[in-house]
Coordinates of C-alpha atoms and ligand atoms in Angstrom, one line a residue:
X1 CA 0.0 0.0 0.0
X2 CA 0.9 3.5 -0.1
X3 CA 0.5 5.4 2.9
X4 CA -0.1 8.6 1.4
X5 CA -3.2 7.5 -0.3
X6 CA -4.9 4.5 1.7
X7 CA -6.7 5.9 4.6
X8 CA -6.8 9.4 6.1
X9 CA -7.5 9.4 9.5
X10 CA -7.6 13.3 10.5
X11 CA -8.9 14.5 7.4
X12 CA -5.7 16.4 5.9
X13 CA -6.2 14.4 2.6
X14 CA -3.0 12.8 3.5
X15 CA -3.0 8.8 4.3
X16 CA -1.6 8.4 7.3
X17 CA -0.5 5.2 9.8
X18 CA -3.5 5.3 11.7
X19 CA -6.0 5.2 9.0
X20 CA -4.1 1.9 8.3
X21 CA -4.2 0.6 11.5
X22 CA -8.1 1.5 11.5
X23 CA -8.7 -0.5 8.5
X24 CA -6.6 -3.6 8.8
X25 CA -10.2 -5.2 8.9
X26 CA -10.3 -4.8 5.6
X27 CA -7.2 -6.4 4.7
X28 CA -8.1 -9.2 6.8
X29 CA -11.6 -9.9 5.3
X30 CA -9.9 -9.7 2.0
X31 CA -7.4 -12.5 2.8
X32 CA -3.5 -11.1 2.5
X33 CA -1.6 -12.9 4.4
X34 CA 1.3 -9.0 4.9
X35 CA 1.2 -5.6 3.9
X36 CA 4.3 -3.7 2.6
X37 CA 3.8 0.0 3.0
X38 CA 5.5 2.5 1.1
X39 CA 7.9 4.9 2.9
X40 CA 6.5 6.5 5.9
X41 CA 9.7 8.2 7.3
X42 CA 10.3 12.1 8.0
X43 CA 10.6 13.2 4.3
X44 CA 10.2 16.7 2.7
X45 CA 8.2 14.4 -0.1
X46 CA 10.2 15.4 -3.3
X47 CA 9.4 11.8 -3.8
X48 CA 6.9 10.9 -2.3
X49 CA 8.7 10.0 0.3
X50 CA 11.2 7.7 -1.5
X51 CA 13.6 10.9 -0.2
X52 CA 13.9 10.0 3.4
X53 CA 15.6 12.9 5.8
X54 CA 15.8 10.0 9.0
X55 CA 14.9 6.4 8.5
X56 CA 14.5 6.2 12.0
X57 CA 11.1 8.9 12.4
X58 CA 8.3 8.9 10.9
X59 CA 7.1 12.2 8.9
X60 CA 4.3 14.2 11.0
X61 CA 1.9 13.7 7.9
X62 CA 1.7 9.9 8.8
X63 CA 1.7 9.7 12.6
X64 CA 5.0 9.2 14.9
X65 CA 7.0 6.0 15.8
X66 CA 4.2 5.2 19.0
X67 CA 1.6 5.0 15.9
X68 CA 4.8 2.7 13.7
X69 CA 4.4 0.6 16.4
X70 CA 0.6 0.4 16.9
X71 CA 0.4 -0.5 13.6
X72 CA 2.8 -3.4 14.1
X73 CA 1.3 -4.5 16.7
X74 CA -2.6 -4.4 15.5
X75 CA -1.3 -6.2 11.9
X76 CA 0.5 -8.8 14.0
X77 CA -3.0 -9.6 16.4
X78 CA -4.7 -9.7 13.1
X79 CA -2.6 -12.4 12.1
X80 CA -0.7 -10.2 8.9
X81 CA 2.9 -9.5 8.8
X82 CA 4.2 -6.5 7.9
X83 CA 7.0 -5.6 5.3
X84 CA 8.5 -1.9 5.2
X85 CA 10.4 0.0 2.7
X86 CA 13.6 0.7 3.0
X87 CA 15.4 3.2 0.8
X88 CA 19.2 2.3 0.3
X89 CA 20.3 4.1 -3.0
X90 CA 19.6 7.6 -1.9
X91 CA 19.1 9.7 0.9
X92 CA 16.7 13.3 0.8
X93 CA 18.5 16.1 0.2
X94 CA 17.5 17.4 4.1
X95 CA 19.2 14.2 5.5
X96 CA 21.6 15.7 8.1
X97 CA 24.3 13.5 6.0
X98 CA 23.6 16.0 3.0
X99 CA 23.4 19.2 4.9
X100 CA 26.9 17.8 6.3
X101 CA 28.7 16.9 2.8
X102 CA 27.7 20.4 1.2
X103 CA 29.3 22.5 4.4
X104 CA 31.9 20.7 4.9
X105 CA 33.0 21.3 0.8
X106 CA 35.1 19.1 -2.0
X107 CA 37.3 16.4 -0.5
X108 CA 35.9 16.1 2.9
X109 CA 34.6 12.6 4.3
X110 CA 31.1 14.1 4.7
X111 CA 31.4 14.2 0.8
X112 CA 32.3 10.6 0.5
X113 CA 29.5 9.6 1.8
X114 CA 27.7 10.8 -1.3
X115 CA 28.9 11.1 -4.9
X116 CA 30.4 14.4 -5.5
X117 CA 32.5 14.5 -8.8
X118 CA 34.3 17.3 -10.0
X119 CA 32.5 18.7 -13.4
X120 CA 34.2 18.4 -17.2
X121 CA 35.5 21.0 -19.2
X122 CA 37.5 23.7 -18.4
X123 CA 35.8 25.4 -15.9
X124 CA 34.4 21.9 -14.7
X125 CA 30.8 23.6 -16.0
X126 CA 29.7 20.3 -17.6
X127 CA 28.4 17.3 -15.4
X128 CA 31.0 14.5 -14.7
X129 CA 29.6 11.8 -17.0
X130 CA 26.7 11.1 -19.6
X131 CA 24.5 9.8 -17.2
X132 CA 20.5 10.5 -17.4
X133 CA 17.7 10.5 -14.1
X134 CA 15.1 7.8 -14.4
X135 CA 13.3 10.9 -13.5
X136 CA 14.3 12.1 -16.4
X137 CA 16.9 15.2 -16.9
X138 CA 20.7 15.1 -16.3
X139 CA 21.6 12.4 -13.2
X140 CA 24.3 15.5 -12.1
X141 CA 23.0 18.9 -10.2
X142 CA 26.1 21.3 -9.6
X143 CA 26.2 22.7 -5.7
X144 CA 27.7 26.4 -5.3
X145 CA 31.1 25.7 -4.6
X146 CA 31.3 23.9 -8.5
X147 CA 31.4 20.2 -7.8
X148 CA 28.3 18.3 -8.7
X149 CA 26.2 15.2 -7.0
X150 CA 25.1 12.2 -8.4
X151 CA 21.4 11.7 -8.0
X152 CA 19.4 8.9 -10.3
X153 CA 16.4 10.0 -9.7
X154 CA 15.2 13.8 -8.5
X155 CA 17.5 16.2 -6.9
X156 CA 16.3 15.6 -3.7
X157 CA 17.1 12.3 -3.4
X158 CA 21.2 12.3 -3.4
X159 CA 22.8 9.0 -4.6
X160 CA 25.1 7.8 -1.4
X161 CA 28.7 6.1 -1.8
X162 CA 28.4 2.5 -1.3
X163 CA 32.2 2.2 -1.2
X164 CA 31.6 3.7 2.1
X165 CA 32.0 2.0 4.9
X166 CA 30.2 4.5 7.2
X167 CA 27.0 4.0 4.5
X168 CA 27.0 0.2 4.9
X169 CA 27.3 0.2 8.9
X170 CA 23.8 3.0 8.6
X171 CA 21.8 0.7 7.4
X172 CA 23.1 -2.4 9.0
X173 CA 21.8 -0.5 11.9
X174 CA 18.6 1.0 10.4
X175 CA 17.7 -2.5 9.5
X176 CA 18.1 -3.3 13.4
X177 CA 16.0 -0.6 14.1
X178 CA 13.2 -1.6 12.1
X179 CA 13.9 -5.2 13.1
X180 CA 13.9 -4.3 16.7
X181 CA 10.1 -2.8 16.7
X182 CA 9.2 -6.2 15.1
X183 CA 9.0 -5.6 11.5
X184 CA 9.2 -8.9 9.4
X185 CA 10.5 -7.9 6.4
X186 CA 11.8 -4.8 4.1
X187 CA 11.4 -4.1 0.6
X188 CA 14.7 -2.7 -1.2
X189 CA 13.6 0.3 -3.1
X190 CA 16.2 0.4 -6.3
X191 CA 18.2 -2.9 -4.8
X192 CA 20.2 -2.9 -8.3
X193 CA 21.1 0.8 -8.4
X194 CA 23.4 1.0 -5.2
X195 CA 27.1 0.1 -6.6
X196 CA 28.2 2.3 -9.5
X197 CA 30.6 1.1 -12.0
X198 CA 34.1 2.6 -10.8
X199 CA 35.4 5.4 -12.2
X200 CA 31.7 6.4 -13.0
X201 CA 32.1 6.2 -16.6
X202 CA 29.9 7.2 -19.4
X203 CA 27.1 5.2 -20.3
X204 CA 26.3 3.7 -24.0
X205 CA 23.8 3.8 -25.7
X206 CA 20.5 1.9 -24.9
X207 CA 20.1 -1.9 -24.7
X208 CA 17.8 -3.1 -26.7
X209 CA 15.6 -4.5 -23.9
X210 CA 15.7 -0.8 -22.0
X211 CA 12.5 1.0 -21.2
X212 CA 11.0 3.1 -18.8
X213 CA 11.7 1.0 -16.0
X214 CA 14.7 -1.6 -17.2
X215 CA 17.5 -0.2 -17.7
X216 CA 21.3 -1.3 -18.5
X217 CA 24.3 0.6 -17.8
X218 CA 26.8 1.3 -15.5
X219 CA 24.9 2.2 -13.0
X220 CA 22.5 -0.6 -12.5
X221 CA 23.0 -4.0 -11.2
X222 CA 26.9 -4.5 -11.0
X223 CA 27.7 -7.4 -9.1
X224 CA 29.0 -5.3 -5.9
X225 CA 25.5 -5.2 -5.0
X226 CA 25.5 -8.6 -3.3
X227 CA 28.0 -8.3 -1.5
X228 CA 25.7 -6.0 0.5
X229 CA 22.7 -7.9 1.3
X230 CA 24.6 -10.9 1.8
X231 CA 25.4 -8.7 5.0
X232 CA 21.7 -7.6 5.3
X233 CA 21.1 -11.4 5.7
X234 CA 23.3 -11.9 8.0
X235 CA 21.5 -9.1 10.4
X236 CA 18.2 -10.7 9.5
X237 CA 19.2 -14.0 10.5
X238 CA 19.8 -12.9 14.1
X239 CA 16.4 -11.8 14.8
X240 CA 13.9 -14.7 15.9
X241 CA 10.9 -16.1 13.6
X242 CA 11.0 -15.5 9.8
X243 CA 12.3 -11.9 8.4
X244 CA 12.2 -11.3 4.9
X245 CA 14.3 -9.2 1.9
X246 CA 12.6 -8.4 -0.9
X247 CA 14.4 -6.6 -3.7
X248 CA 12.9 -4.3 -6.1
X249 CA 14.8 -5.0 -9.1
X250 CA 14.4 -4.2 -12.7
X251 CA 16.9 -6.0 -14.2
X252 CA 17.1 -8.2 -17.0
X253 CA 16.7 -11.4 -18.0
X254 CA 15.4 -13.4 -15.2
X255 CA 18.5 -15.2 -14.0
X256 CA 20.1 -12.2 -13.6
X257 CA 17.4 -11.1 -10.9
X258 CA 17.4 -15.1 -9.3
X259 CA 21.5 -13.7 -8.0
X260 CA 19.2 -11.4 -6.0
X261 CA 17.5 -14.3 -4.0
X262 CA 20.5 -16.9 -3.6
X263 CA 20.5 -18.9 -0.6
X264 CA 22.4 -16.0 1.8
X265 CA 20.7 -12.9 -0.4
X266 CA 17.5 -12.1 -0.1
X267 CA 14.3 -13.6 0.0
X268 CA 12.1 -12.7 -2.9
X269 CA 12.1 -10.1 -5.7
X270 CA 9.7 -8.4 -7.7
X271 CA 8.9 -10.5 -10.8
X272 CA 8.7 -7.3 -13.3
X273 CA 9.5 -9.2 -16.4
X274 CA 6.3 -11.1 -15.8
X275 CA 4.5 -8.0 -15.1
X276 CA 5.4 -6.7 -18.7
X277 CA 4.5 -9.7 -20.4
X278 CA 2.0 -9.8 -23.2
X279 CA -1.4 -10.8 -22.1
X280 CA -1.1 -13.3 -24.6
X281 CA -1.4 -17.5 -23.9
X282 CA 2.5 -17.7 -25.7
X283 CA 3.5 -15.2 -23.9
X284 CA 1.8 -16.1 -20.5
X285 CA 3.6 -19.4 -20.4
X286 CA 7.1 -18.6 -21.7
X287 CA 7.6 -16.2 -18.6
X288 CA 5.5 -18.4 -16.0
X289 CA 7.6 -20.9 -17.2
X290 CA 11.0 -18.3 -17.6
X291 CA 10.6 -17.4 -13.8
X292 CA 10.1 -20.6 -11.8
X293 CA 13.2 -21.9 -13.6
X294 CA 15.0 -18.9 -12.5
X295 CA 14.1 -19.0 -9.3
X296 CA 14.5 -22.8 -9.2
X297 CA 18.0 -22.4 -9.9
X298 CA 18.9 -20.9 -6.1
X299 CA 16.2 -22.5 -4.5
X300 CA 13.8 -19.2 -3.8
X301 CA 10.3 -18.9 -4.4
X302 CA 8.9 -17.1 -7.1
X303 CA 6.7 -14.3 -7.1
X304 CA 4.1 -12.5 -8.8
X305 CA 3.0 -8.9 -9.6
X306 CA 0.6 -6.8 -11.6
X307 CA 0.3 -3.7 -10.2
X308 CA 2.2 -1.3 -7.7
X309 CA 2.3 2.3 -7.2
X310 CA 4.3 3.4 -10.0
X311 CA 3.4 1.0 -12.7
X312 CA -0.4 1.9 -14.8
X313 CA -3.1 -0.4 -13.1
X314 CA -3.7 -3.2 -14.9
X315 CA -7.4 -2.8 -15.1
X316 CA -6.2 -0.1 -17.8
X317 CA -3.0 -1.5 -19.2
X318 CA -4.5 -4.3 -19.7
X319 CA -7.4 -2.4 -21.9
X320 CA -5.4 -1.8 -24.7
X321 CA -3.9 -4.4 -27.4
X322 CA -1.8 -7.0 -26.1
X323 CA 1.6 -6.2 -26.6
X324 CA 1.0 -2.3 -26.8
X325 CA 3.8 0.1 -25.2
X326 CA 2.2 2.4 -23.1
X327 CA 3.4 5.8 -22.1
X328 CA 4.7 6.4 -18.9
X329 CA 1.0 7.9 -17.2
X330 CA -1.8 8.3 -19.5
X331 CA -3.8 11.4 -19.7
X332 CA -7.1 12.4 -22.0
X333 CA -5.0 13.3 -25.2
X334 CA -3.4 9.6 -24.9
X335 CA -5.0 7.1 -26.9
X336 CA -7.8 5.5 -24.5
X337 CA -8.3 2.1 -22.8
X338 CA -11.3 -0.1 -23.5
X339 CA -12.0 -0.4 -19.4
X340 CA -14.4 -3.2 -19.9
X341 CA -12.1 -5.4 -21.4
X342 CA -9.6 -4.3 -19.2
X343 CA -11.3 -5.2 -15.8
X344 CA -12.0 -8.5 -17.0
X345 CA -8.8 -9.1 -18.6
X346 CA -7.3 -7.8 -15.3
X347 CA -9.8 -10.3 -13.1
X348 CA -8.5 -13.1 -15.5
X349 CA -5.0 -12.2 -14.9
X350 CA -5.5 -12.2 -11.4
X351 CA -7.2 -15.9 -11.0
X352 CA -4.0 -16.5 -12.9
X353 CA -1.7 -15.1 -11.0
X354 CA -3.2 -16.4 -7.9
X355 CA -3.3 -19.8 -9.1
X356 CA 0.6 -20.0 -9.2
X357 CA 2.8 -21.0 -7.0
X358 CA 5.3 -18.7 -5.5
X359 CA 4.3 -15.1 -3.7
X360 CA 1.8 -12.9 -5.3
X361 CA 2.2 -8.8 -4.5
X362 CA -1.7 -7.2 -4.9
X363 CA -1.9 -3.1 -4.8
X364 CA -4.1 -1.4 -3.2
X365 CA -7.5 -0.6 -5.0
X366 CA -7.1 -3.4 -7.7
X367 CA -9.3 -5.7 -5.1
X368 CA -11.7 -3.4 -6.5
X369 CA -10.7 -3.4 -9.9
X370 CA -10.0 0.3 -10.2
X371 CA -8.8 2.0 -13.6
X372 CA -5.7 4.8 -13.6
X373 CA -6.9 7.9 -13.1
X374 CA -7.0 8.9 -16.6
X375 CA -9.2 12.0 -15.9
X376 CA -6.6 13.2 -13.6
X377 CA -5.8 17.0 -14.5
X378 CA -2.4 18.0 -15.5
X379 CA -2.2 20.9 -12.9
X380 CA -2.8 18.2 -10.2
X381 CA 0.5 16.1 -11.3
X382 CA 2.9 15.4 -8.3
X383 CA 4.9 12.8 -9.4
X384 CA 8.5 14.8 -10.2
X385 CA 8.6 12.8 -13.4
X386 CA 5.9 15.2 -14.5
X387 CA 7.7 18.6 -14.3
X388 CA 11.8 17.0 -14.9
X389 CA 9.9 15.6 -18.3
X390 CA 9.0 19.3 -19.2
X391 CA 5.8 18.0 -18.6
X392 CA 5.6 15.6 -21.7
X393 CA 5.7 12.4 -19.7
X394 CA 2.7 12.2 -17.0
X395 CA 4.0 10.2 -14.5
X396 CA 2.7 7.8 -11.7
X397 CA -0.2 9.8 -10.3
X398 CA -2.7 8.1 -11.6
X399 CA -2.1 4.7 -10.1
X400 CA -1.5 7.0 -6.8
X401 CA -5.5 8.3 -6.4
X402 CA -6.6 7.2 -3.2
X403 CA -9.2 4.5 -3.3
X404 CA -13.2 4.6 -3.1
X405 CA -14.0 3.0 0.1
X406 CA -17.6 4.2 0.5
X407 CA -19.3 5.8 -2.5
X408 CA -21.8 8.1 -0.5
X409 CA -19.6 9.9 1.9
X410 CA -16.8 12.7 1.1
X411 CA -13.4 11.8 -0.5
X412 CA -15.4 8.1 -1.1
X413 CA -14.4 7.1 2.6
X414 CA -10.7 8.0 2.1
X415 CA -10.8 10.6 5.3
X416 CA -13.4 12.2 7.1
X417 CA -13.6 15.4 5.0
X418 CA -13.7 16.2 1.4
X419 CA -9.9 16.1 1.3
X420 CA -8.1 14.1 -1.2
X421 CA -3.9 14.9 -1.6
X422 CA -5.0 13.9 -5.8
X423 CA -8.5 14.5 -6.8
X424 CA -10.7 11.1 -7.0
X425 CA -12.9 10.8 -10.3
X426 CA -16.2 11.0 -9.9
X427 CA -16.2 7.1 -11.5
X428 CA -14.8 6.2 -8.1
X429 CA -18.5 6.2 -6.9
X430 CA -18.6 2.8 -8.8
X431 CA -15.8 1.4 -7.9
X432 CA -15.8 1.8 -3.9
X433 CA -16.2 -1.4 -1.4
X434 CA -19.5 -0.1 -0.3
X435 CA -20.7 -1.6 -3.2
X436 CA -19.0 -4.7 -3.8
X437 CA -19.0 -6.2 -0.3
X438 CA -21.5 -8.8 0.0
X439 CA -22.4 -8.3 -3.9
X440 CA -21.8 -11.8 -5.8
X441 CA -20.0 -11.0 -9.1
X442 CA -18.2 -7.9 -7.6
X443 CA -14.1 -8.0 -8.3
X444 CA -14.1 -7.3 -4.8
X445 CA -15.4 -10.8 -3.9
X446 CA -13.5 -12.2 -6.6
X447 CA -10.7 -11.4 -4.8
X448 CA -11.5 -12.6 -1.4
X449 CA -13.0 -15.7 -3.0
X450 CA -9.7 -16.4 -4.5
X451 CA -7.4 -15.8 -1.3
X452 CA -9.6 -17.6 0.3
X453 CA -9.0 -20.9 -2.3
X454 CA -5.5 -20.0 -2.6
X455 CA -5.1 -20.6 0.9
X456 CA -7.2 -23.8 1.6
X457 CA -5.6 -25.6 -1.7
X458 CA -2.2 -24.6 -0.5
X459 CA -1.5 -23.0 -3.9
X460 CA 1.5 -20.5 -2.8
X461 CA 3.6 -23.7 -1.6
X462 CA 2.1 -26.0 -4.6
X463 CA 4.2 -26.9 -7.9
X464 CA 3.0 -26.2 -11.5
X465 CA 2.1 -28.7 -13.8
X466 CA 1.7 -27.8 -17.5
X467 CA -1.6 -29.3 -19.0
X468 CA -1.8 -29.1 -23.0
X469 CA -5.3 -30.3 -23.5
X470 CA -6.7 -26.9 -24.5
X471 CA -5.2 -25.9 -27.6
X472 CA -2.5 -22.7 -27.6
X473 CA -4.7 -19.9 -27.0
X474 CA -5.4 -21.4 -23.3
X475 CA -2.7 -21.4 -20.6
X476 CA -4.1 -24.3 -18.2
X477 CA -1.7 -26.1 -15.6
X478 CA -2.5 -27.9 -12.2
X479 CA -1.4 -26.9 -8.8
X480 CA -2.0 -29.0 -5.7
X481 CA -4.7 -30.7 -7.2
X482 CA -6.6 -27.5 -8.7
X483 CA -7.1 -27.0 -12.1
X484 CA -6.0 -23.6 -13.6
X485 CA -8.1 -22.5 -17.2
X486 CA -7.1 -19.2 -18.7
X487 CA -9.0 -18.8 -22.4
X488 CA -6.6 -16.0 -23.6
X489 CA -7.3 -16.8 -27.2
X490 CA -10.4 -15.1 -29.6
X491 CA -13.1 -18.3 -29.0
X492 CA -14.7 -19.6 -26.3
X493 CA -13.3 -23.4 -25.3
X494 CA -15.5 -26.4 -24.4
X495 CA -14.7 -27.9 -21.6
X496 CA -14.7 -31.7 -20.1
X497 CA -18.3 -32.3 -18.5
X498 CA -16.5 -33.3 -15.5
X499 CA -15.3 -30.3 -14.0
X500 CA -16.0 -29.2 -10.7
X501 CA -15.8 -25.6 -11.1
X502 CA -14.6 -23.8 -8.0
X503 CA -14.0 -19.9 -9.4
X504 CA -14.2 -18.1 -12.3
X505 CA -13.0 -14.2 -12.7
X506 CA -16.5 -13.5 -14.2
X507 CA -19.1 -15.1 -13.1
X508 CA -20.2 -18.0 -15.5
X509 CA -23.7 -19.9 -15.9
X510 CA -24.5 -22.6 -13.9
X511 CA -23.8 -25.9 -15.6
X512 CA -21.8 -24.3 -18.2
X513 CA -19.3 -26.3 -20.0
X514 CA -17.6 -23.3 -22.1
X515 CA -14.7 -21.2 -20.9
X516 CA -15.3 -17.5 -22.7
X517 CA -12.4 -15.7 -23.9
X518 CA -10.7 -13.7 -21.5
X519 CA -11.7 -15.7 -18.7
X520 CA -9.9 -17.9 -16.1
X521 CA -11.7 -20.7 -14.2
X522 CA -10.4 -22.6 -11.5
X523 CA -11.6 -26.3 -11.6
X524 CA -10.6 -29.8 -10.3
Ligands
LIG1 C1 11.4 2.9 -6.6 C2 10.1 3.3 -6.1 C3 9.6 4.6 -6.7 C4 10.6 5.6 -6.4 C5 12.0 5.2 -6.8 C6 13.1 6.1 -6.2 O1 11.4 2.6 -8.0 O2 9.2 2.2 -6.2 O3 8.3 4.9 -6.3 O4 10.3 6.8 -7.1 O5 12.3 3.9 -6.4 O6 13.2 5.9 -4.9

């Protein structure tokens, strides 16, 4: 979930930890087993809070450490776990650390601890390197004195030196922090961004597999990396019960992410490449099949993702063409998504998803099968993207719109006022839990229906089994003795007489014995 946009609890149209705490009945009625929560440390939000000024607070806008720990505590009597996110690559550019490195000027150890370079050229005007922010822009911002700091992403969010020793022994001891208040696991924002080539030198041209989010170059995913959450293990595996890494990686192909998850790395990591896959039944099963060999190989399990706060819902994404490259944010000028199709495409990727073994990652608001927010205003726009594009590339706002939780009431149930940090469509009114709890059909019970399966068949802890008797447009495959049907081709597909249908993502007739298209049953 993210924090910001969840649950308001004081009305400042700002999520905050105690809405969370005061709706972790939801999250239980729905069936997760964890949440993982976006930042919610002291941050002057350049980033959403992905720019953290002390990783040991919490910002004022969410609550204080005494509501951290309610939160802990409440999610651990209601049975969930709870993953945070911790923020390695970077720090904010108010991180005492920063403040430090710019007084103290070129060649000082508080400047080691970040990556100050002098510039090029003869009056060292030009940035060190070649290198670009994912953010977009130049990755170098010159400070007074003439030297210049390495940031990947915005400005504020300072790229620290993990050559440094002092960096390393930080978060070794941030991680016991967190650990400490009972945490079970952390979420490594940027895991393959934190060792830099040496020398810091220019970077090529574009791999061919580079996008928006996968990129190649000397600055992601060098093999230093490991070395440092081999030692992030190590802490973990000194705190009682079961404590969890998860890395968020986008690199490429999959065997390259599996050295993330070897036996003394971490635990899991974000399955992006399955994410972009084509919803297409080829394409379905080369990466299904592409990611629990990769993961195989060292022994971790596998997971699964098709949403998360910077990535267009899937309800939308998945309303266009398969295959079809999407902008980075979508606004009214865009071409536009079929949402019908989309939702059930997206409820059909879901059944499939949760039919798999391995780990599946949900975002908040796709329970209830929400689009982007493609009506979202340009003058609303947060996400730095948005302005360090020159305002041609939208951004991540619009998977960022905090959910409908009650249709009637002000901000749909977000808060107890009107206030909203991004406005919420008016087509949130059909979207919110007030309506789909209790309503047969709804995406919402779709969801819990499925959790619900997932966890009395044992699927997360089964083993796939490929079944062929469908033709190629259908990706079907047993797990623990359930049947998984996805009709991803253009025809509806008979199906054997004897099935004992247990879920469908929409809703078929009773005693049918056809799969439509873009649907996925679960049988045995
Ligand atoms: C990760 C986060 C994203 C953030 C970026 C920089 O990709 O998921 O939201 O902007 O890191 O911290």
């Amino acid at each position: 979930m993210y924090p910001r946009s969840f649950a308001d609890s004081d009305g400042d149209g700002l999520g905050d930890l105690p809405g969370i705490t005061s709706r972790l009945g939801h999250l239980v009625e729905l069936g997760v087993d964890a949440l993982w929560l976006s930042p919610f440390y002291t941050s002057p939000q350049a980033d959403g809070g992905y720019d953290v000024a002390d990783y040991r607070s919490v910002d004022p806008i969410f609550g204080d450490l005494a509501d951290a720990d309610a939160l802990i505590d409440a999610a651990h009597t209601n049975g969930l776990r709870v993953i945070i996110d911790l923020v390695p690559n970077h720090t904010s550019a108010l991180h005492p650390w920063f403040a430090a490195a710019l007084a103290a000027g070129p060649g000082s150890p508080e400047r080691d601890r970040y990556l100050f370079r002098d510039g090029r050229g003869p009056d060292g005007s030009l940035p060190p390197n070649n290198w670009t922010s994912v953010f977009r822009g130049p990755a170098w911002t010159r400070v007074p004195d003439g030297q210049w700091y390495l940031h990947l992403f915005d400005p504020g969010q300072p790229d620290l030196n993990w050559d440094n020793p002092q960096v390393r022994s930080e978060f070794e001891d941030v991680l016991r922090f967190w650990m400490d208040r009972g945490v079970d696991g952390v979420r490594v924002d940027v895991a393959h961004g934190l060792v830099k080539q040496s020398g810091l030198p220019d970077a090529g041209e574009q791999a061919p597999g580079d996008n928006d989010y996968v990129h190649t170059g000397p600055m992601w995913d060098q093999d230093g990396v490991h070395d440092i959450f081999r030692s992030w293990r190590k802490v973990l595996d000194q705190y009682p019960g079961q404590r969890i890494l998860v890395a968020e990686a986008w690199v490429s192909p999959l065997e390259r992410l599996a050295r993330y998850v070897r036996g003394d790395e971490m635990h899991q990591a974000f399955n992006f490449e399955y994410l972009q896959a084509a919803w297409r039944a080829a394409d379905q099963r080369t990466v299904i099949t592409r990611s629990l060999a990769a993961t195989a190989l060292v022994g971790a399990t596998t997971t699964w993702v098709l949403s998360n706060h910077d990535l267009i819902r899937h309800a939308t994404r998945l309303g266009y063409p398969a295959g079809t490259v999407l902008p980075q944010g979508i606004g009214p000028d865009d071409p536009q998504p079929d949402a019908e199709l989309g939702l059930r495409r997206a409820r059909a990727a879901t059944l499939l998803i949760l039919g798999l073994p391995g780990s599946a990652y949900l975002y908040q608001g796709e329970e209830l099968g929400l689009p982007e927010d493609i009506w979202l205003s340009d003058g609303a726009r947060q996400d730095p993207i948005w302005n360090r594009s020159g305002h041609t590339v939208r951004g991540r706002d619009g998977c960022r719109v905090p959910p409908p939780w009650d249709g009637w009431q002000p901000s749909y149930g977000f808060g107890p006022t009107s206030a909203s940090w991004l406005p919420q469509p008016e087509i949130w009114a059909n979207y919110a839990l007030s309506g789909q709890r209790g309503v047969p059909g709804s995406t919402y019970e779709m969801y819990r229906t499925a959790l619900s399966l997932r966890r009395e068949f044992g699927l997360g802890a089964g083993t796939l089994a490929w079944v062929d008797d469908f033709g190629p447009d259908v990706v079907a495959f047993r797990n623990r003795g359930l049947l998984v049907i996805a009709n991803i081709g253009t025809t509806p597909v008979a199906l054997p007489p004897t099935l004992r249908i247990h879920h469908a993502s929409t809703p078929l007739p009773p005693d049918t014995h056809v799969l439509p298209v873009d649907v996925t049953l679960w049988a045995s």
